[in-house]
PDB file of C-alpha atoms in Angstrom:
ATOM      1  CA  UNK A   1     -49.851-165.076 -16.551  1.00  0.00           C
ATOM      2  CA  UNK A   2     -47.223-167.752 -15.207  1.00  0.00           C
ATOM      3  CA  UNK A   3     -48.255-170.281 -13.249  1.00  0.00           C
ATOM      4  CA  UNK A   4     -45.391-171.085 -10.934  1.00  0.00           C
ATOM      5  CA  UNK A   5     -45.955-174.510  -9.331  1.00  0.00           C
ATOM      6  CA  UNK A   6     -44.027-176.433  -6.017  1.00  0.00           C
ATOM      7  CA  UNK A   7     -41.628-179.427  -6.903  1.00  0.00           C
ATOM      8  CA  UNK A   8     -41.472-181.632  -3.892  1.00  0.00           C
ATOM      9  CA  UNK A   9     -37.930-181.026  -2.669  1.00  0.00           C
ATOM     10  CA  UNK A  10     -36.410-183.986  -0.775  1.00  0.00           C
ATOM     11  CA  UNK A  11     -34.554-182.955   2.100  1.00  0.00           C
ATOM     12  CA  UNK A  12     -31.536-185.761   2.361  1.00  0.00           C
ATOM     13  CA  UNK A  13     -29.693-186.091   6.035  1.00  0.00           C
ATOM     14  CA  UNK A  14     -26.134-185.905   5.748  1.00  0.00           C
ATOM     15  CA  UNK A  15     -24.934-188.916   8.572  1.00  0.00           C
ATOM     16  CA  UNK A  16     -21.959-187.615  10.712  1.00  0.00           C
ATOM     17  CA  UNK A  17     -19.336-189.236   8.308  1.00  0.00           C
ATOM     18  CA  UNK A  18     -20.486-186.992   5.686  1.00  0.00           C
ATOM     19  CA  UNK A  19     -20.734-184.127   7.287  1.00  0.00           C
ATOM     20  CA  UNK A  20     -17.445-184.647   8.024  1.00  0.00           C
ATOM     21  CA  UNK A  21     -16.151-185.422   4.690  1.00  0.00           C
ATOM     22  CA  UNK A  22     -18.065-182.137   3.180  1.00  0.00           C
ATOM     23  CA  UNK A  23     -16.112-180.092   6.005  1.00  0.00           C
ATOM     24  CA  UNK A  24     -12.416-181.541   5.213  1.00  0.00           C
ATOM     25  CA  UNK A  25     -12.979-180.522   1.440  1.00  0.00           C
ATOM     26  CA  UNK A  26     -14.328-177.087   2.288  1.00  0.00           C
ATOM     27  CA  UNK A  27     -11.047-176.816   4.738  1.00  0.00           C
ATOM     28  CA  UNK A  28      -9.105-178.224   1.966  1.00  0.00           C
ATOM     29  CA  UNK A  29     -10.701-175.363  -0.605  1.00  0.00           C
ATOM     30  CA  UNK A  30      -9.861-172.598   2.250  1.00  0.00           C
ATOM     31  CA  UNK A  31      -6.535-173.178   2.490  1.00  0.00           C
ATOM     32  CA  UNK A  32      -5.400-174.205  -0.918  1.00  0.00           C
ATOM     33  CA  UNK A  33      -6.605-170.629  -1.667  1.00  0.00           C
ATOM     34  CA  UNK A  34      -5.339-169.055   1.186  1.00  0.00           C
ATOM     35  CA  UNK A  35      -1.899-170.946   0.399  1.00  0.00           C
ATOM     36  CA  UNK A  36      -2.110-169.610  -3.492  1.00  0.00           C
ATOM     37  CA  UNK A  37      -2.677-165.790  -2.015  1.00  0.00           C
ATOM     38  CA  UNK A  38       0.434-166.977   0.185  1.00  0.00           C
ATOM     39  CA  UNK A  39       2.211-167.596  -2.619  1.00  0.00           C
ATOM     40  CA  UNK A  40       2.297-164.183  -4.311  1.00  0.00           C
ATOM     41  CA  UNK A  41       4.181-162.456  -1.978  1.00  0.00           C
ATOM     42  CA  UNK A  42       7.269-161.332  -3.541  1.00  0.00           C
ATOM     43  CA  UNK A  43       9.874-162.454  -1.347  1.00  0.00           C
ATOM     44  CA  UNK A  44      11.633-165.776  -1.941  1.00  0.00           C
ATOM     45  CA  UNK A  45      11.774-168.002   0.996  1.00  0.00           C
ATOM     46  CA  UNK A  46       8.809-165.915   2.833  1.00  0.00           C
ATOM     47  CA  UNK A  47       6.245-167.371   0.847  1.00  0.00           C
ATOM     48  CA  UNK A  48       6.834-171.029   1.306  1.00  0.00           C
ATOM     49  CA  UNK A  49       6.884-170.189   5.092  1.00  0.00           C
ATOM     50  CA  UNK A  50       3.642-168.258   4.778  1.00  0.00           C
ATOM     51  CA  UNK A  51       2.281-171.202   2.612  1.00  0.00           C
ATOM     52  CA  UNK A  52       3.841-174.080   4.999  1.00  0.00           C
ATOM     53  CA  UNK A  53       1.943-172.273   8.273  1.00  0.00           C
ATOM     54  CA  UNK A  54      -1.358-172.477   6.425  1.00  0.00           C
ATOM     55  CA  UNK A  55      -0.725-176.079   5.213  1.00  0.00           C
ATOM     56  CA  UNK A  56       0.453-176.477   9.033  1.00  0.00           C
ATOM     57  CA  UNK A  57      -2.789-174.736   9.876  1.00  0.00           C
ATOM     58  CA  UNK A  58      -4.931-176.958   7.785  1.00  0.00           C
ATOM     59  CA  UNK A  59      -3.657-180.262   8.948  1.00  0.00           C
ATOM     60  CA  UNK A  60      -4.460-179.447  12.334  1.00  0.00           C
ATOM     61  CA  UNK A  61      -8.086-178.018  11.804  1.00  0.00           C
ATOM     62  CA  UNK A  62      -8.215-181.426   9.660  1.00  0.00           C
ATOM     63  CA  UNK A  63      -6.618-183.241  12.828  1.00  0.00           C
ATOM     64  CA  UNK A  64      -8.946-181.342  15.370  1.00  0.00           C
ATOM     65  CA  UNK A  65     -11.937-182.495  12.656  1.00  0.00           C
ATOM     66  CA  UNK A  66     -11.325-186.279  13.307  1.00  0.00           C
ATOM     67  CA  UNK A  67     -11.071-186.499  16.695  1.00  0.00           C
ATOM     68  CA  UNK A  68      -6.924-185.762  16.741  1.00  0.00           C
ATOM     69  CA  UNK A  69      -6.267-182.062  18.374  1.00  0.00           C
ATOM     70  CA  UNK A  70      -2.334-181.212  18.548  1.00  0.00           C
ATOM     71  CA  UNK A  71      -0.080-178.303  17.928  1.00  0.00           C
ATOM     72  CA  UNK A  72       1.488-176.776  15.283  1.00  0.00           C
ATOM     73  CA  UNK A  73       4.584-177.992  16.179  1.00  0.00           C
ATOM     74  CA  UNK A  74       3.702-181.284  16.209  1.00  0.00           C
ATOM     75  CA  UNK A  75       1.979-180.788  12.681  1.00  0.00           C
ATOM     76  CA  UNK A  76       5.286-179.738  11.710  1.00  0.00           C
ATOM     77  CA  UNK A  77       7.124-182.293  12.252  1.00  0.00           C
ATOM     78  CA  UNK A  78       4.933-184.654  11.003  1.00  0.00           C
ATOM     79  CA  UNK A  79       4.744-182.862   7.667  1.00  0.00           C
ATOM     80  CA  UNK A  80       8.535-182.747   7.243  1.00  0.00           C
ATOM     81  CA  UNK A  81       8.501-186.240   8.124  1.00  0.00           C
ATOM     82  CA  UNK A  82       6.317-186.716   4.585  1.00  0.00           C
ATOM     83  CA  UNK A  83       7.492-184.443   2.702  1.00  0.00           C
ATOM     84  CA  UNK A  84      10.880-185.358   3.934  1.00  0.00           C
ATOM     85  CA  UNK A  85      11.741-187.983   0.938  1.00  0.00           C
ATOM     86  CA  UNK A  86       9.528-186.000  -1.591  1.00  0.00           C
ATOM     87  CA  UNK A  87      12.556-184.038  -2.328  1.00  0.00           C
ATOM     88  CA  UNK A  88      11.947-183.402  -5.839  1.00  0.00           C
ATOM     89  CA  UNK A  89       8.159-181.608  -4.940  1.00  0.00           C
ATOM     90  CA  UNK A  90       9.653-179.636  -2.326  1.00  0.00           C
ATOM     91  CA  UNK A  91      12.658-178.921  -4.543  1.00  0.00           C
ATOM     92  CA  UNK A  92      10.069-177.578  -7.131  1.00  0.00           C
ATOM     93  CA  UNK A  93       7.839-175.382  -4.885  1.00  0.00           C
ATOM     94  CA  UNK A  94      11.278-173.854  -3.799  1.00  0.00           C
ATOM     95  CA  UNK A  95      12.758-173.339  -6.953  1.00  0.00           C
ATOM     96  CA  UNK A  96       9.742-171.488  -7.914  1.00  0.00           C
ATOM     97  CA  UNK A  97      10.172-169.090  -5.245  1.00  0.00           C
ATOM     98  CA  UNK A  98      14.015-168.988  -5.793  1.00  0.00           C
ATOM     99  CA  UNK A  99      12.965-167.897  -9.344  1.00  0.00           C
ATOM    100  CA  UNK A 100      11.432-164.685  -7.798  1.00  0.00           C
ATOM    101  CA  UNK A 101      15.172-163.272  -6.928  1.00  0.00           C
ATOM    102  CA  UNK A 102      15.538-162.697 -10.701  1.00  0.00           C
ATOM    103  CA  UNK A 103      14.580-159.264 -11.545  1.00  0.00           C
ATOM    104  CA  UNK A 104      11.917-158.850 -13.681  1.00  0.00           C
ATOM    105  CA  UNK A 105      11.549-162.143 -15.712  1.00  0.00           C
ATOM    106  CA  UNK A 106      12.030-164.218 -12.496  1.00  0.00           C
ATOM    107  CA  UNK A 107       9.670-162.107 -10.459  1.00  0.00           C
ATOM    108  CA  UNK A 108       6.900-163.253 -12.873  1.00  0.00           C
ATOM    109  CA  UNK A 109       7.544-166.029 -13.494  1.00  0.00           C
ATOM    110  CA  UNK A 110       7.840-166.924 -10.229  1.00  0.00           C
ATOM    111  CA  UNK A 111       4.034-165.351  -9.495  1.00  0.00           C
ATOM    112  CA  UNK A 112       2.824-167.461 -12.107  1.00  0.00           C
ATOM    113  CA  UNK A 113       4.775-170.709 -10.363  1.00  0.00           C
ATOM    114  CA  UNK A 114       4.564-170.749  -6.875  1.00  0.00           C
ATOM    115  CA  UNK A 115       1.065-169.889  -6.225  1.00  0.00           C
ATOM    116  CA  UNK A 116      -0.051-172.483  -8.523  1.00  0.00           C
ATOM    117  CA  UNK A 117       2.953-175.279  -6.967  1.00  0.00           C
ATOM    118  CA  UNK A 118       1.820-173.946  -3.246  1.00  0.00           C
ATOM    119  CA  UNK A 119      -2.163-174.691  -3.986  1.00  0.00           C
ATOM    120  CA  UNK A 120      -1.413-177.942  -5.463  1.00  0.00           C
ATOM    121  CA  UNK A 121       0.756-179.228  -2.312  1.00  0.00           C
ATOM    122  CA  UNK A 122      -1.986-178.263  -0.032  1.00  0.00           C
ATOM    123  CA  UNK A 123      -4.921-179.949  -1.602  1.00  0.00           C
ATOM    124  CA  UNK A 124      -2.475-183.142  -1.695  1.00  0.00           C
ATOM    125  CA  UNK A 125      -1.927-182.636   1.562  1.00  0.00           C
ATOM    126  CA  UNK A 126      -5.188-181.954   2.596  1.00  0.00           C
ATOM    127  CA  UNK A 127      -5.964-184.797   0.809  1.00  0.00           C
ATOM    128  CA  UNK A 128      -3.504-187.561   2.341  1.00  0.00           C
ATOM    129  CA  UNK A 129      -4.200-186.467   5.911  1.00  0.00           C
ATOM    130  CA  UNK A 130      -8.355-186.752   5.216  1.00  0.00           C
ATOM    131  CA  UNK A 131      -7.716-190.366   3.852  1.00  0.00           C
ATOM    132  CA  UNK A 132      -5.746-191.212   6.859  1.00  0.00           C
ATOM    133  CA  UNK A 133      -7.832-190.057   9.343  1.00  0.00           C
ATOM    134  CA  UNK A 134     -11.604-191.119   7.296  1.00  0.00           C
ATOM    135  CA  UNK A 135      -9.814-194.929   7.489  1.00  0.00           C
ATOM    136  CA  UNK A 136      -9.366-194.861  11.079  1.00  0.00           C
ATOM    137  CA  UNK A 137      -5.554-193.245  11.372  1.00  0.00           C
ATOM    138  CA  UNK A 138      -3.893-191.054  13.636  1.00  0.00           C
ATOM    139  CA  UNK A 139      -1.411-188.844  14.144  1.00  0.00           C
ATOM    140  CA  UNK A 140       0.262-191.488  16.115  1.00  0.00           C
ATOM    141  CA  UNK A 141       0.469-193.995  13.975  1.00  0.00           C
ATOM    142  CA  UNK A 142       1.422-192.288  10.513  1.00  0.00           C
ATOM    143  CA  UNK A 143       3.777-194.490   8.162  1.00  0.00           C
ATOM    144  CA  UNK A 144       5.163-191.242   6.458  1.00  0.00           C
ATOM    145  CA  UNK A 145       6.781-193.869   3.620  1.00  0.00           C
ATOM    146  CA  UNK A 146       3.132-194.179   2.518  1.00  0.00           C
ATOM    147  CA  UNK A 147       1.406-191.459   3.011  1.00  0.00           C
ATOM    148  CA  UNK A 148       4.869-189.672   0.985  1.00  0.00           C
ATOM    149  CA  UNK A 149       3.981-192.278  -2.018  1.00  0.00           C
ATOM    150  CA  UNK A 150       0.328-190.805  -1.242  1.00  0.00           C
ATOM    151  CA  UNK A 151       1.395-187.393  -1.468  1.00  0.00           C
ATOM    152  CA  UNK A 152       3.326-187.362  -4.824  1.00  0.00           C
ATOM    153  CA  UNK A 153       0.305-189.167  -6.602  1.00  0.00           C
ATOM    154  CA  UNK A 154      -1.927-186.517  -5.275  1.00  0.00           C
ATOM    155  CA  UNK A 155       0.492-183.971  -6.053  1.00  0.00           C
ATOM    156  CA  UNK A 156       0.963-185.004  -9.585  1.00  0.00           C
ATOM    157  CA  UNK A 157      -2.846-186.059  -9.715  1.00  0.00           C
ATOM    158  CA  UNK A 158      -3.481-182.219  -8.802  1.00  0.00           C
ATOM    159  CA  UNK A 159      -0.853-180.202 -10.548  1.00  0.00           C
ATOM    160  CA  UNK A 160      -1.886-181.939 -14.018  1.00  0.00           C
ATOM    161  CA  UNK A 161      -5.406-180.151 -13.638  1.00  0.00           C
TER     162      UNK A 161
END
């Protein structure tokens, strides 16, 4: 016979920050998969559109999270104002769909690319905008120079996992 006996389980309050925190990374998660499904469809150009609405998507549920509602416009703009000097990441994630016009060789290759380039860009970005906002930013007073610099360490930071 097995005795089964009760562990005292400590039951730990999250404060608001953390809550918070815990919510951005779960968004993060969502759409980084989301934005990796996105970037299987077959047609070049069509999935970094699909994969730029769900980063647009994210930032704003990430916005809307911290305090900082706004529209997907507005999102978009501000992420082209980041990713606006990371030419060489954005030059990557598009090559990679590009690639997909080749038959056959180019078509996988490019499924084994961009879905992997297009999840890695939106945890960075994820990322940069959560930092921003947990240290009291806003979507007002973004300095894209740094949060670009921010970007392409996350970026790199990511895509080496």
């Amino acid at each position: 016979m097995t005795t089964v006996t009760q562990a005292s389980v400590e039951v730990v309050e999250q404060t608001p920050e953390e809550k918070r925190a815990a919510t951005a990374k779960s968004l993060i998660r969502k759409y980084a998969a989301l934005s990796a499904g996105l970037g299987f469809i077959p047609v070049p150009a069509i999935d970094i559109a699909a994969v730029s609405s769900a980063q647009y998507a994210m930032i704003r549920d990430i916005g809307e999270l911290y305090g900082h509602p706004t529209s997907k416009e507005h999102v978009r703009v501000i992420v082209s104002s980041v990713l606006g000097g990371a030419l060489p990441v954005a030059l990557a994630a598009g090559g990679g769909s590009l690639v997909k016009s080749i038959p056959i060789v180019g078509t996988i290759a490019g499924a084994l690319l961009v879905p992997s380039l297009a999840s890695a860009a939106t945890i960075a970005l994820g990322r940069v905008f959560t930092q921003h906002f947990e240290t009291g930013g806003t979507l007002l007073d973004l300095n894209a120079e740094k949060l670009r610099a921010h970007f392409k360490s996350e970026f790199e930071a990511v895509k080496l996992k």
